[in-house]
Short mmCIF file of N, CA and C in Angstrom, two decimals:
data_model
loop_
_atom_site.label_atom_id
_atom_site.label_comp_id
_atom_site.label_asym_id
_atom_site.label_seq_id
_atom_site.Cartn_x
_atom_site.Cartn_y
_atom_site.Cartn_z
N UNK A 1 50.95 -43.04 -5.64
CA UNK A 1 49.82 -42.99 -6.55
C UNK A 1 49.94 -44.07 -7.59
N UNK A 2 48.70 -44.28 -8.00
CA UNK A 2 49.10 -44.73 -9.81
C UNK A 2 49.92 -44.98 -10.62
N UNK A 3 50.83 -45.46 -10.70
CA UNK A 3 51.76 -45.75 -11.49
C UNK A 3 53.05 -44.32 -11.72
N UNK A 4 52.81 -43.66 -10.73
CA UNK A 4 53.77 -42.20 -10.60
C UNK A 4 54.50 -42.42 -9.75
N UNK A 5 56.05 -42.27 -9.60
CA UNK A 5 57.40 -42.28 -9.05
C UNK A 5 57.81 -40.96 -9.19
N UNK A 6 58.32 -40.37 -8.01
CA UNK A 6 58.49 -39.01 -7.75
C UNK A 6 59.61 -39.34 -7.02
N UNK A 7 60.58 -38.39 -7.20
CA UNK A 7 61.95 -38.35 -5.87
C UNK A 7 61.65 -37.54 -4.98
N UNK A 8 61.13 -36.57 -5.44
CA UNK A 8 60.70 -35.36 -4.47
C UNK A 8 59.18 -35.74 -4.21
N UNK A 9 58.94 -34.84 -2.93
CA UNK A 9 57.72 -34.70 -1.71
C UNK A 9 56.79 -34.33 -3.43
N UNK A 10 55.90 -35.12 -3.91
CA UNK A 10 54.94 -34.74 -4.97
C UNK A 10 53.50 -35.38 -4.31
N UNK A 11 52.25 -34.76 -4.93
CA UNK A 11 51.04 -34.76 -4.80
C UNK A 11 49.99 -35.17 -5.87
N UNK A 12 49.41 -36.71 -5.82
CA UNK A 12 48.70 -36.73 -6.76
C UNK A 12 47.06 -36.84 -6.25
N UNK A 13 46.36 -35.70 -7.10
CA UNK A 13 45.38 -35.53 -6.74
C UNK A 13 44.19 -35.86 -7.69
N UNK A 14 42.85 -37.08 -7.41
CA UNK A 14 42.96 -36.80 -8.28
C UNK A 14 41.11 -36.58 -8.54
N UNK A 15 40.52 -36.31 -9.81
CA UNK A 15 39.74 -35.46 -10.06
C UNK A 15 38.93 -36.64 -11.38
N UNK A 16 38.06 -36.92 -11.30
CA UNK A 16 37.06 -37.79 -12.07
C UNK A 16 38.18 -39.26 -12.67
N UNK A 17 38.28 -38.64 -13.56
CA UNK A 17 39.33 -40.35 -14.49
C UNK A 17 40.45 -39.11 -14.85
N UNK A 18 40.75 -37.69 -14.34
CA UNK A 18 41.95 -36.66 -14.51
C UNK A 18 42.52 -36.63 -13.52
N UNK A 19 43.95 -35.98 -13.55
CA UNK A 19 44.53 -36.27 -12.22
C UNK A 19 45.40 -35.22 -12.42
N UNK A 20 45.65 -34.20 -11.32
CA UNK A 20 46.62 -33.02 -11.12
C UNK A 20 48.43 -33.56 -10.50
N UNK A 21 49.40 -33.66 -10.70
CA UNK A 21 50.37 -33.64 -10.04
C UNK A 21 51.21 -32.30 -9.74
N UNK A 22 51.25 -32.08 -8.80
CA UNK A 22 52.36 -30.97 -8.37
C UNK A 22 53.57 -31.49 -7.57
N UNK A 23 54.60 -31.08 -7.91
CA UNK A 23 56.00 -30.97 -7.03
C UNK A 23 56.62 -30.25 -6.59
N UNK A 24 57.78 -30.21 -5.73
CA UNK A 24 58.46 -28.68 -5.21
C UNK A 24 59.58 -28.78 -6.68
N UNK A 25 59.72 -27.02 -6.93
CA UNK A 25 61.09 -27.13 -7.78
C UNK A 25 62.31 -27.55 -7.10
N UNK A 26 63.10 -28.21 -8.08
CA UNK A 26 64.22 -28.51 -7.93
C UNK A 26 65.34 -27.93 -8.61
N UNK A 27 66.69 -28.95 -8.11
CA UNK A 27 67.29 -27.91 -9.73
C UNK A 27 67.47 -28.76 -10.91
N UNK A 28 68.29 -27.54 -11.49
CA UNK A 28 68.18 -27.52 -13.07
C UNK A 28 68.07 -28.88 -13.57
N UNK A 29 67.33 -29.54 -15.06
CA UNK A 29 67.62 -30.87 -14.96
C UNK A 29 68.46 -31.31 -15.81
N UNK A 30 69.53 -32.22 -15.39
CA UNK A 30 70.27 -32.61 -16.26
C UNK A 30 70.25 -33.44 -17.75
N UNK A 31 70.13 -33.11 -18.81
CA UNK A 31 69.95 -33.41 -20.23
C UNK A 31 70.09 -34.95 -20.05
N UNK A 32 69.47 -35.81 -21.06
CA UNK A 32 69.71 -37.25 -20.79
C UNK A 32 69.19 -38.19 -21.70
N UNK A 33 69.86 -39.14 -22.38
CA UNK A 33 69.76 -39.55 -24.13
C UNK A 33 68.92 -40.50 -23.90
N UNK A 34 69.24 -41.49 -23.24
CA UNK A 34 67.72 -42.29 -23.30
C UNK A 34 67.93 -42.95 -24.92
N UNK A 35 67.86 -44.45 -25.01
CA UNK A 35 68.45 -45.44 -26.10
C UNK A 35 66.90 -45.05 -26.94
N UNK A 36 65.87 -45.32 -26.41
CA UNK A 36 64.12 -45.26 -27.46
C UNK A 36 64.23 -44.07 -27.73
N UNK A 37 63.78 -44.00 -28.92
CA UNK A 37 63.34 -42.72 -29.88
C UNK A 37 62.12 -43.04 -29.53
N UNK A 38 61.05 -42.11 -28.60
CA UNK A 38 59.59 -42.55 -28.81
C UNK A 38 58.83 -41.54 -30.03
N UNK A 39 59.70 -40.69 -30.84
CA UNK A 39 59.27 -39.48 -31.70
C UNK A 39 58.19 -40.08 -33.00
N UNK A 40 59.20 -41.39 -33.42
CA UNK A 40 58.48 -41.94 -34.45
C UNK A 40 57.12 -42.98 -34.44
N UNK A 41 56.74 -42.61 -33.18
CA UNK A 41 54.83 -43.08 -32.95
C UNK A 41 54.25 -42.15 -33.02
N UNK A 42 54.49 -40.79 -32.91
CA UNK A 42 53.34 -40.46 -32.83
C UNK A 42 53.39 -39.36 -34.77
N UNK A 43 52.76 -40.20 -35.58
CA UNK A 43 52.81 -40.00 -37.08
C UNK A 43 51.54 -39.75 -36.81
N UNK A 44 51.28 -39.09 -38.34
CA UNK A 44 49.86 -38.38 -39.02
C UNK A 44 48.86 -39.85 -38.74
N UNK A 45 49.34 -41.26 -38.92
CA UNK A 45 48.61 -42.52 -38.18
C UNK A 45 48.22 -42.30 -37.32
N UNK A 46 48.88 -42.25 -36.43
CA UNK A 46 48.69 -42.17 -34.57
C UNK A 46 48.05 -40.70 -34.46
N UNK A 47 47.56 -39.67 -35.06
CA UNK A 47 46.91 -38.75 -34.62
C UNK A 47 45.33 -38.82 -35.87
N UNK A 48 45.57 -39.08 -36.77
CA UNK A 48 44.37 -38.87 -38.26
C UNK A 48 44.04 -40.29 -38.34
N UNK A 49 44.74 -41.78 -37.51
CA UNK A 49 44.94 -42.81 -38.61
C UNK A 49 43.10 -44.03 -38.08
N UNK A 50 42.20 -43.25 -37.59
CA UNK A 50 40.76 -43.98 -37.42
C UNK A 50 41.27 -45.11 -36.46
N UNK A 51 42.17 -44.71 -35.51
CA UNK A 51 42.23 -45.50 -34.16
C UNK A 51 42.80 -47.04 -34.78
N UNK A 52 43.63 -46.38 -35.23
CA UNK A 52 45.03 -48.00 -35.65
C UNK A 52 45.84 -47.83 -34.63
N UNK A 53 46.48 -46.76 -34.33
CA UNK A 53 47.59 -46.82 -33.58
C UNK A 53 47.53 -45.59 -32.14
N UNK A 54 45.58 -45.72 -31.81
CA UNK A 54 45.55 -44.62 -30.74
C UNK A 54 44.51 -44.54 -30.63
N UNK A 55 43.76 -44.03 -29.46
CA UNK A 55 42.73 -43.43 -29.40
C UNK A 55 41.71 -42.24 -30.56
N UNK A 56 42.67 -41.99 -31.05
CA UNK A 56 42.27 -40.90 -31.88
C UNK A 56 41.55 -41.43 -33.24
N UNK A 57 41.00 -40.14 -34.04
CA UNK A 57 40.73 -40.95 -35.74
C UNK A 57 40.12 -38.69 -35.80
N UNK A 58 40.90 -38.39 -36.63
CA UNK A 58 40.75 -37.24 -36.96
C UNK A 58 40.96 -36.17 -36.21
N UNK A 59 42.06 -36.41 -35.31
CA UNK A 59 42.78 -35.73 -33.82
C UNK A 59 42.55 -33.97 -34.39
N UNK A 60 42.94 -33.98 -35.66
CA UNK A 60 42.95 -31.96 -35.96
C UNK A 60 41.93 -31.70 -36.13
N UNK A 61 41.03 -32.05 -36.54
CA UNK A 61 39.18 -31.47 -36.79
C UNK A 61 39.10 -31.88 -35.13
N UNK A 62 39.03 -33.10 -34.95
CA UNK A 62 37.90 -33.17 -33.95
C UNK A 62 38.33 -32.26 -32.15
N UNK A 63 39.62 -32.30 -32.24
CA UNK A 63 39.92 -31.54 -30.80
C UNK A 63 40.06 -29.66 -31.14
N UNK A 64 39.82 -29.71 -32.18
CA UNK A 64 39.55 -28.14 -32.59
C UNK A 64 38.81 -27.53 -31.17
N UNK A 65 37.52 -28.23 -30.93
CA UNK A 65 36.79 -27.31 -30.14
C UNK A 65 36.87 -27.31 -28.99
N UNK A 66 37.68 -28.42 -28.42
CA UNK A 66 37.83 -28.69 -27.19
C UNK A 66 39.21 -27.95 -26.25
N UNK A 67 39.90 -28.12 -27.29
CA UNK A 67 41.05 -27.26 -27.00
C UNK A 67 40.95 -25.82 -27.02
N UNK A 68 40.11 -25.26 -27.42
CA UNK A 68 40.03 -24.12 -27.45
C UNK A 68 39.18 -23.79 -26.15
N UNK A 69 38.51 -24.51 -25.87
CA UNK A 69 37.34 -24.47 -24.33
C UNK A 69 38.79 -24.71 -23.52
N UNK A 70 39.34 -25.44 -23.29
CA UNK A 70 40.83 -25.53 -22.44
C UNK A 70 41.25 -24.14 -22.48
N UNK A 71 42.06 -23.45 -23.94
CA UNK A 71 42.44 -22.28 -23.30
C UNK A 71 41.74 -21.44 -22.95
N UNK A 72 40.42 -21.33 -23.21
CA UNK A 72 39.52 -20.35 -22.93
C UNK A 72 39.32 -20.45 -20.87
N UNK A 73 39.46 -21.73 -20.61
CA UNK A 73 39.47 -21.70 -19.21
C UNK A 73 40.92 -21.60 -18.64
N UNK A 74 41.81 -22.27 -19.29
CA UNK A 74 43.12 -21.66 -19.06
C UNK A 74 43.73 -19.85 -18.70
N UNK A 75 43.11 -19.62 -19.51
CA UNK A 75 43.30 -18.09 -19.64
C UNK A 75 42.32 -17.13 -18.29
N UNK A 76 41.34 -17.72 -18.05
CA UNK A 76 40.21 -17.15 -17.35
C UNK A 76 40.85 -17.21 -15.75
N UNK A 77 41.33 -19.07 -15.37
CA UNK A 77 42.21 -18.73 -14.17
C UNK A 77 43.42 -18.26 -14.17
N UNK A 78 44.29 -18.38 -15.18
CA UNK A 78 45.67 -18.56 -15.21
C UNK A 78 46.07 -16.78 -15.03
N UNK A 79 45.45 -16.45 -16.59
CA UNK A 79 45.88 -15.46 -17.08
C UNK A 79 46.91 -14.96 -17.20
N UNK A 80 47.78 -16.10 -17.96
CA UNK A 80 49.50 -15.54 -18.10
C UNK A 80 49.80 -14.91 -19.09
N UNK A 81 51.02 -14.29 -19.08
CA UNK A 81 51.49 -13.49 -20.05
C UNK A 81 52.18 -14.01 -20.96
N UNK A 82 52.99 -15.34 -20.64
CA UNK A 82 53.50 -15.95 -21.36
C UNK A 82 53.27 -17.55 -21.15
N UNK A 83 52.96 -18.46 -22.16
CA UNK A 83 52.69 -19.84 -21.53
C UNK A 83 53.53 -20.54 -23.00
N UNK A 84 53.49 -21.98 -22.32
CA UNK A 84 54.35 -22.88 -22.65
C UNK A 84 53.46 -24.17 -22.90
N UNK A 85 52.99 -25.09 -23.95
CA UNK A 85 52.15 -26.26 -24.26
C UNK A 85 52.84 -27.02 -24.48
N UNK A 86 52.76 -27.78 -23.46
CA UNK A 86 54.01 -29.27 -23.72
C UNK A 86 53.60 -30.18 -24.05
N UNK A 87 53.77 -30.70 -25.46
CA UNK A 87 53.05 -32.17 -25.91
C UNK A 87 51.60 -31.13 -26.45
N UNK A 88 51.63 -29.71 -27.37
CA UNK A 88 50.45 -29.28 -27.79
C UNK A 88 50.07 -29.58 -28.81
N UNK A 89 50.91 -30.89 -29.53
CA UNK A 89 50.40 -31.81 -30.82
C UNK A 89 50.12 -30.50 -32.05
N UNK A 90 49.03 -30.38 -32.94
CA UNK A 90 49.16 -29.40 -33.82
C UNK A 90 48.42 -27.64 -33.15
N UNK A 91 48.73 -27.74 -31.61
CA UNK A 91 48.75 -26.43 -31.30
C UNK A 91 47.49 -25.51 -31.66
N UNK A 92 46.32 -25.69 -31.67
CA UNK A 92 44.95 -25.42 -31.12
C UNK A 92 45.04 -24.31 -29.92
N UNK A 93 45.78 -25.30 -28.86
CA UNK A 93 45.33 -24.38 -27.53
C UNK A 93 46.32 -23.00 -27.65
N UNK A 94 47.53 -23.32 -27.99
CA UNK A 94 48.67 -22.38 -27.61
C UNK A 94 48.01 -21.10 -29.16
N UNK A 95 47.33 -21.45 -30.38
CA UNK A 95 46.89 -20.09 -30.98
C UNK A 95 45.65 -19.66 -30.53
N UNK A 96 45.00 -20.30 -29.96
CA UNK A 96 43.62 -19.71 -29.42
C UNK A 96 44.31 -19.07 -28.24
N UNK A 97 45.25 -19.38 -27.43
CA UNK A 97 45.62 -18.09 -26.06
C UNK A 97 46.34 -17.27 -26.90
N UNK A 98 46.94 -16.87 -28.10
CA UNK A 98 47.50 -16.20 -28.69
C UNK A 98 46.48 -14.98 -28.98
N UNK A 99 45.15 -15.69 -29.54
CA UNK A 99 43.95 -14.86 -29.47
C UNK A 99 43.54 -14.05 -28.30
N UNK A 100 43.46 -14.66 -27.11
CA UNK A 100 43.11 -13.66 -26.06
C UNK A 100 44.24 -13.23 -25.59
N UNK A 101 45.18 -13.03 -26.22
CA UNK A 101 46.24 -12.43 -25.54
C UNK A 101 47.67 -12.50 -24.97
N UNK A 102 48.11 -13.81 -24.58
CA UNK A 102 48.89 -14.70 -24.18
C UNK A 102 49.79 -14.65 -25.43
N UNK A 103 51.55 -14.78 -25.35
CA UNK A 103 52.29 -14.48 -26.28
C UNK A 103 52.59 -16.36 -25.72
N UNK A 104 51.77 -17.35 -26.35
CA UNK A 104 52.02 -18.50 -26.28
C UNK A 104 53.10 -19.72 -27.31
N UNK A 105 53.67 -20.23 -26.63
CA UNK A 105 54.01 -21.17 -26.99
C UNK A 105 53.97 -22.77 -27.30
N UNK A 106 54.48 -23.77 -28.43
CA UNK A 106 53.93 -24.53 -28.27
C UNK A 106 55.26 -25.75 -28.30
N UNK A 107 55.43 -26.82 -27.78
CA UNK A 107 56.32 -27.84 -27.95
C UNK A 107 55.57 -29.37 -28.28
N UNK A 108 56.02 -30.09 -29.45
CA UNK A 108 55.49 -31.34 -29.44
C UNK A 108 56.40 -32.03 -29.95
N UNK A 109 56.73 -33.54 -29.91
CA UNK A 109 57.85 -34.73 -30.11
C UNK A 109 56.93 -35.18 -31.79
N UNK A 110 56.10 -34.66 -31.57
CA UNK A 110 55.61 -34.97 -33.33
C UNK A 110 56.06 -34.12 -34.07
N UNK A 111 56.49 -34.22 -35.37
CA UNK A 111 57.23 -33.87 -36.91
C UNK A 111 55.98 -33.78 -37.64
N UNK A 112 55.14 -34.59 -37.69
CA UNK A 112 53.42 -34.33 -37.78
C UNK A 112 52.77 -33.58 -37.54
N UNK A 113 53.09 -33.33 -36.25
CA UNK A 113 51.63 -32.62 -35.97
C UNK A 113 52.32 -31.21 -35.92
N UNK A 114 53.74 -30.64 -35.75
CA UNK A 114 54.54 -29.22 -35.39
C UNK A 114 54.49 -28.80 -36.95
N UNK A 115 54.30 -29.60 -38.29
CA UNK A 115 54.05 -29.40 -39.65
C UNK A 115 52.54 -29.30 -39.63
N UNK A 116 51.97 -29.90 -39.36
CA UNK A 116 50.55 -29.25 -39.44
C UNK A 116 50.11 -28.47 -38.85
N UNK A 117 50.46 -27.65 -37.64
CA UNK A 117 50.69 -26.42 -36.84
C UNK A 117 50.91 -24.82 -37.83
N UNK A 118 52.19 -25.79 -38.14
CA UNK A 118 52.10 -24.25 -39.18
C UNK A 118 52.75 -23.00 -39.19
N UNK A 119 52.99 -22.79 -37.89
CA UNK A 119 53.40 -21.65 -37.28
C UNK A 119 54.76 -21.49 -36.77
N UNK A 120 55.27 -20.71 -36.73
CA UNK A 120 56.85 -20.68 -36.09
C UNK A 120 56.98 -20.52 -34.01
N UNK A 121 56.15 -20.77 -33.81
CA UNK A 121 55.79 -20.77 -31.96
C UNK A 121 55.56 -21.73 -31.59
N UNK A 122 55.48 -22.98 -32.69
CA UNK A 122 54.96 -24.67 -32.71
C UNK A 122 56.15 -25.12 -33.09
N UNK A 123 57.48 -26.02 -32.07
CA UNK A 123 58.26 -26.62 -32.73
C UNK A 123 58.29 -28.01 -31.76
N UNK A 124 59.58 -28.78 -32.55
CA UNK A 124 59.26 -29.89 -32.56
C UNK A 124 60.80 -30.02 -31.12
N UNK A 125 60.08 -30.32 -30.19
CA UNK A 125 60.64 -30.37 -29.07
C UNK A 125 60.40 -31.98 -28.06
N UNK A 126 61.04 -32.54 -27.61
CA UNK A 126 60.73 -33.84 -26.37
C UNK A 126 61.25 -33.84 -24.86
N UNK A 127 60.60 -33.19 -24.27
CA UNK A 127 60.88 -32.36 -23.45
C UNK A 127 60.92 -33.46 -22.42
N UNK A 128 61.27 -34.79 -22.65
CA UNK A 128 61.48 -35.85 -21.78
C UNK A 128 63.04 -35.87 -22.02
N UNK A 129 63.92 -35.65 -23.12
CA UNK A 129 65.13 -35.58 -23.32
C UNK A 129 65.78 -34.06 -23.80
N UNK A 130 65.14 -33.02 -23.85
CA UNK A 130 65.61 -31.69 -24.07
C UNK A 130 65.09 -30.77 -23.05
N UNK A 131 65.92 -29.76 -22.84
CA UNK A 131 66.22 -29.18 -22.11
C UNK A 131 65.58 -28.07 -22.65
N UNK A 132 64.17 -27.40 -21.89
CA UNK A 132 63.58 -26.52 -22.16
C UNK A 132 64.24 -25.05 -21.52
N UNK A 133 64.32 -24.05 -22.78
CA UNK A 133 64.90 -23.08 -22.75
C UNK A 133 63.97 -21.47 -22.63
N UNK A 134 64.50 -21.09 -21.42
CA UNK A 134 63.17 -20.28 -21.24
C UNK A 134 62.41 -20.41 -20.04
N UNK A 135 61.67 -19.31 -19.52
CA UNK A 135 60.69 -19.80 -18.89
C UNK A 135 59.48 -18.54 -18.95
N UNK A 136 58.25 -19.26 -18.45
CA UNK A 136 57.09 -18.90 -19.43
C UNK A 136 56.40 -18.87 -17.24
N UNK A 137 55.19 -17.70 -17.50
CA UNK A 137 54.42 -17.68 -16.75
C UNK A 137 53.64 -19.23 -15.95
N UNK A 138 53.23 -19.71 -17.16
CA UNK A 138 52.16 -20.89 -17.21
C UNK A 138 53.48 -21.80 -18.12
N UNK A 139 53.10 -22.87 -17.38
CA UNK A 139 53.63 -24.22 -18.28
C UNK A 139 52.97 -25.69 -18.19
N UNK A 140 52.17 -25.59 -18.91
CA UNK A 140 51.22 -26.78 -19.32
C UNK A 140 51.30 -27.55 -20.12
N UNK A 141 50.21 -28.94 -19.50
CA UNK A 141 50.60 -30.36 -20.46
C UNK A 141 49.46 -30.87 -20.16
N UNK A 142 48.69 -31.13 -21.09
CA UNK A 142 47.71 -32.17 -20.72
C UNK A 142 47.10 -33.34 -21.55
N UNK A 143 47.15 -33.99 -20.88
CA UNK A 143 47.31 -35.74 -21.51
C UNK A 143 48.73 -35.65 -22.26
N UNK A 144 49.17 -36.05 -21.58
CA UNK A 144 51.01 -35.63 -21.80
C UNK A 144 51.65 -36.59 -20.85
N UNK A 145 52.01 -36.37 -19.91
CA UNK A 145 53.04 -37.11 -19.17
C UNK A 145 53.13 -38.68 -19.46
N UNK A 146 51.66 -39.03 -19.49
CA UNK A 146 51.67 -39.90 -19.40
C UNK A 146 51.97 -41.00 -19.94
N UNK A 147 52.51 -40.46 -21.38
CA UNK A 147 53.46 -41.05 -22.73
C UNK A 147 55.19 -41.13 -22.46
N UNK A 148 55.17 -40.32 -20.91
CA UNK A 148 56.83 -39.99 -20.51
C UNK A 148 57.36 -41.43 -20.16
N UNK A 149 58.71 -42.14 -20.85
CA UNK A 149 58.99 -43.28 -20.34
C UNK A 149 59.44 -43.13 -18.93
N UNK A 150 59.09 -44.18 -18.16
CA UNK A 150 59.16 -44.22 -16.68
C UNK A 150 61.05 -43.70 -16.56
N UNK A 151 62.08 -43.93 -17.24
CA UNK A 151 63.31 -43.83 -17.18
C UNK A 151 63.58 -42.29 -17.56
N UNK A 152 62.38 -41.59 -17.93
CA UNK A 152 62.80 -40.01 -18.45
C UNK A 152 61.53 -39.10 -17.33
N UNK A 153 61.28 -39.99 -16.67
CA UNK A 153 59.97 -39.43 -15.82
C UNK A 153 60.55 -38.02 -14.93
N UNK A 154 61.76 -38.62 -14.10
CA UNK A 154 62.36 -37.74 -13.11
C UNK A 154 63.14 -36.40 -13.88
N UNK A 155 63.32 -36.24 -15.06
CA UNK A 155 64.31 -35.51 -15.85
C UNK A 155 62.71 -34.41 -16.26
N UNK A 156 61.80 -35.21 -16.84
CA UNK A 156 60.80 -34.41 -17.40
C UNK A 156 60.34 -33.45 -16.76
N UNK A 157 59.96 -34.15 -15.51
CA UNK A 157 58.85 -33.22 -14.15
C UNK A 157 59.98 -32.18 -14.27
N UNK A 158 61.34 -32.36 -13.40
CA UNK A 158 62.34 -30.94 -13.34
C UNK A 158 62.64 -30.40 -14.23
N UNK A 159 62.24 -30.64 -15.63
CA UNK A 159 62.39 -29.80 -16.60
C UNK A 159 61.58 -28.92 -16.87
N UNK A 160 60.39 -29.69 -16.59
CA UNK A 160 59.08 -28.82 -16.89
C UNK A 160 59.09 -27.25 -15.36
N UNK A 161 59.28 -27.89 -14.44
CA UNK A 161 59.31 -26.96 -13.13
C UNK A 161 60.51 -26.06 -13.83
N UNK A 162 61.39 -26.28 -14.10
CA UNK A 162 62.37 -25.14 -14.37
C UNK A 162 62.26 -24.38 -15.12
N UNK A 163 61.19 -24.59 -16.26
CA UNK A 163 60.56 -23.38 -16.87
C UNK A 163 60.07 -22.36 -16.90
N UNK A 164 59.04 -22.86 -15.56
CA UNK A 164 58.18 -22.36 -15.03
C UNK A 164 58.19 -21.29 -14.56
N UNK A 165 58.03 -19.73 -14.42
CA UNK A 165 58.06 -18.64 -13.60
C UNK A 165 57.05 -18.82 -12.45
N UNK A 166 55.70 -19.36 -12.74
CA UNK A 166 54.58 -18.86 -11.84
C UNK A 166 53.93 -20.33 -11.36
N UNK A 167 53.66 -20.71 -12.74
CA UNK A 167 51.92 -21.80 -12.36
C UNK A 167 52.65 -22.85 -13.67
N UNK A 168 52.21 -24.37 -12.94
CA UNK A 168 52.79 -25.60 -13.27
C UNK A 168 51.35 -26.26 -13.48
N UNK A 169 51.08 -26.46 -14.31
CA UNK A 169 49.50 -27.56 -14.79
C UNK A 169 49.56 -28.55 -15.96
N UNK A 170 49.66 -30.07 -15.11
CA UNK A 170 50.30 -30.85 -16.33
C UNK A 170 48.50 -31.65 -15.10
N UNK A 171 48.21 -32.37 -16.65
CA UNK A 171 46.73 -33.00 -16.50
C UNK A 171 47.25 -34.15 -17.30
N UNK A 172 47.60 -35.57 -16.15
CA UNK A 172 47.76 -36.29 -17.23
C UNK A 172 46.12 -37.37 -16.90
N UNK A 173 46.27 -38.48 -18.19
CA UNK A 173 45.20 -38.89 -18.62
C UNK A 173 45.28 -40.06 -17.79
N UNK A 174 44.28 -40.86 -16.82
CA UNK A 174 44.35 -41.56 -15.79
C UNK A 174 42.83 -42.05 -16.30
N UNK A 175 43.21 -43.43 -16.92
CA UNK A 175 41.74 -44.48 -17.27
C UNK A 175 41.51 -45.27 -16.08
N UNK A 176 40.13 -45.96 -16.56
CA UNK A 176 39.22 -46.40 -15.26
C UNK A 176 40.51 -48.30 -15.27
N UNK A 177 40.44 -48.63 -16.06
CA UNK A 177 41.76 -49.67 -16.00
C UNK A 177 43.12 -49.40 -15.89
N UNK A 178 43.38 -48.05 -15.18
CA UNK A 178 44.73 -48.04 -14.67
C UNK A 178 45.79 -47.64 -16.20
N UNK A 179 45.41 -47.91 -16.84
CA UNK A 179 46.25 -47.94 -18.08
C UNK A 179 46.88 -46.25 -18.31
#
């Protein structure tokens, strides 16, 4: 596919300018330091900063409503009991499934955005170099991976699968220029 390197038999499928990947589990993944800190890009700039350093310009107002239409359809197929938001930035989706029910969780590599969250179920996790503890019904990511450095790619996917009890849904973000 696209710019995706898999060791294992993986599937990229893909769906308008979105794209589904699935893999078989493997095992456990081994922890791994990796010299780049990528933690310190993504600042209250890179999410609030009017598209200096991102797509974004008011990332907490404006994905308010959208994220919440995510878990609202999240929840409708999924319907887990416990879920996991990887890369859920200031965590929208993971308290709106808290609302319908879902004892959700949230992980993000921002210090930013896990402080503007607020909550103690929102921490500050990089689940490209840490070793997720736990595992959750649902474990989701979307527009996520695709920030994973190609050298933490293989560590991430088996980290994320090893979480997993049930259902694996990582949606990463796939532009019309490949980027």
């Amino acid at each position: 596919g696209p710019g995706f390197k898999c060791q294992d038999r993986c599937t990229w499928t893909t769906h308008s300018q979105k794209a589904t990947i699935m893999a078989p589990k493997t095992q456990k993944p081994k922890a791994i330091s990796g010299n780049q800190d990528t933690a310190q890009f993504y600042t209250e700039e890179y999410f609030q900063g009017g598209q200096t350093k991102s797509n974004y310009s008011n990332y907490a107002e404006q994905s308010f409503g959208p994220l919440n239409i995510l878990a609202e359809t999240i929840f409708r197929f999924f319907r887990p009991s416990t879920a996991l938001d990887v890369g859920c930035a200031v965590g929208h989706c993971s308290k709106k499934l808290r609302e319908l029910g879902t004892e959700a969780y949230g992980y993000d590599i921002s210090d930013w955005a896990v402080n503007y969250a607020g909550v103690p179920y929102i921490k500050r996790s990089d689940f490209s170099r840490d070793e997720i503890v736990g595992q959750f019904d649902l474990v989701y990511s979307y527009d996520v991976v695709e920030h994973v450095l190609p050298e933490r790619l293989d560590f991430a996917l088996k980290n994320l699968w090893q979480a997993t009890r049930k259902d694996l849904l990582l949606v990463p973000a796939v532009y019309e220029n490949g980027e």
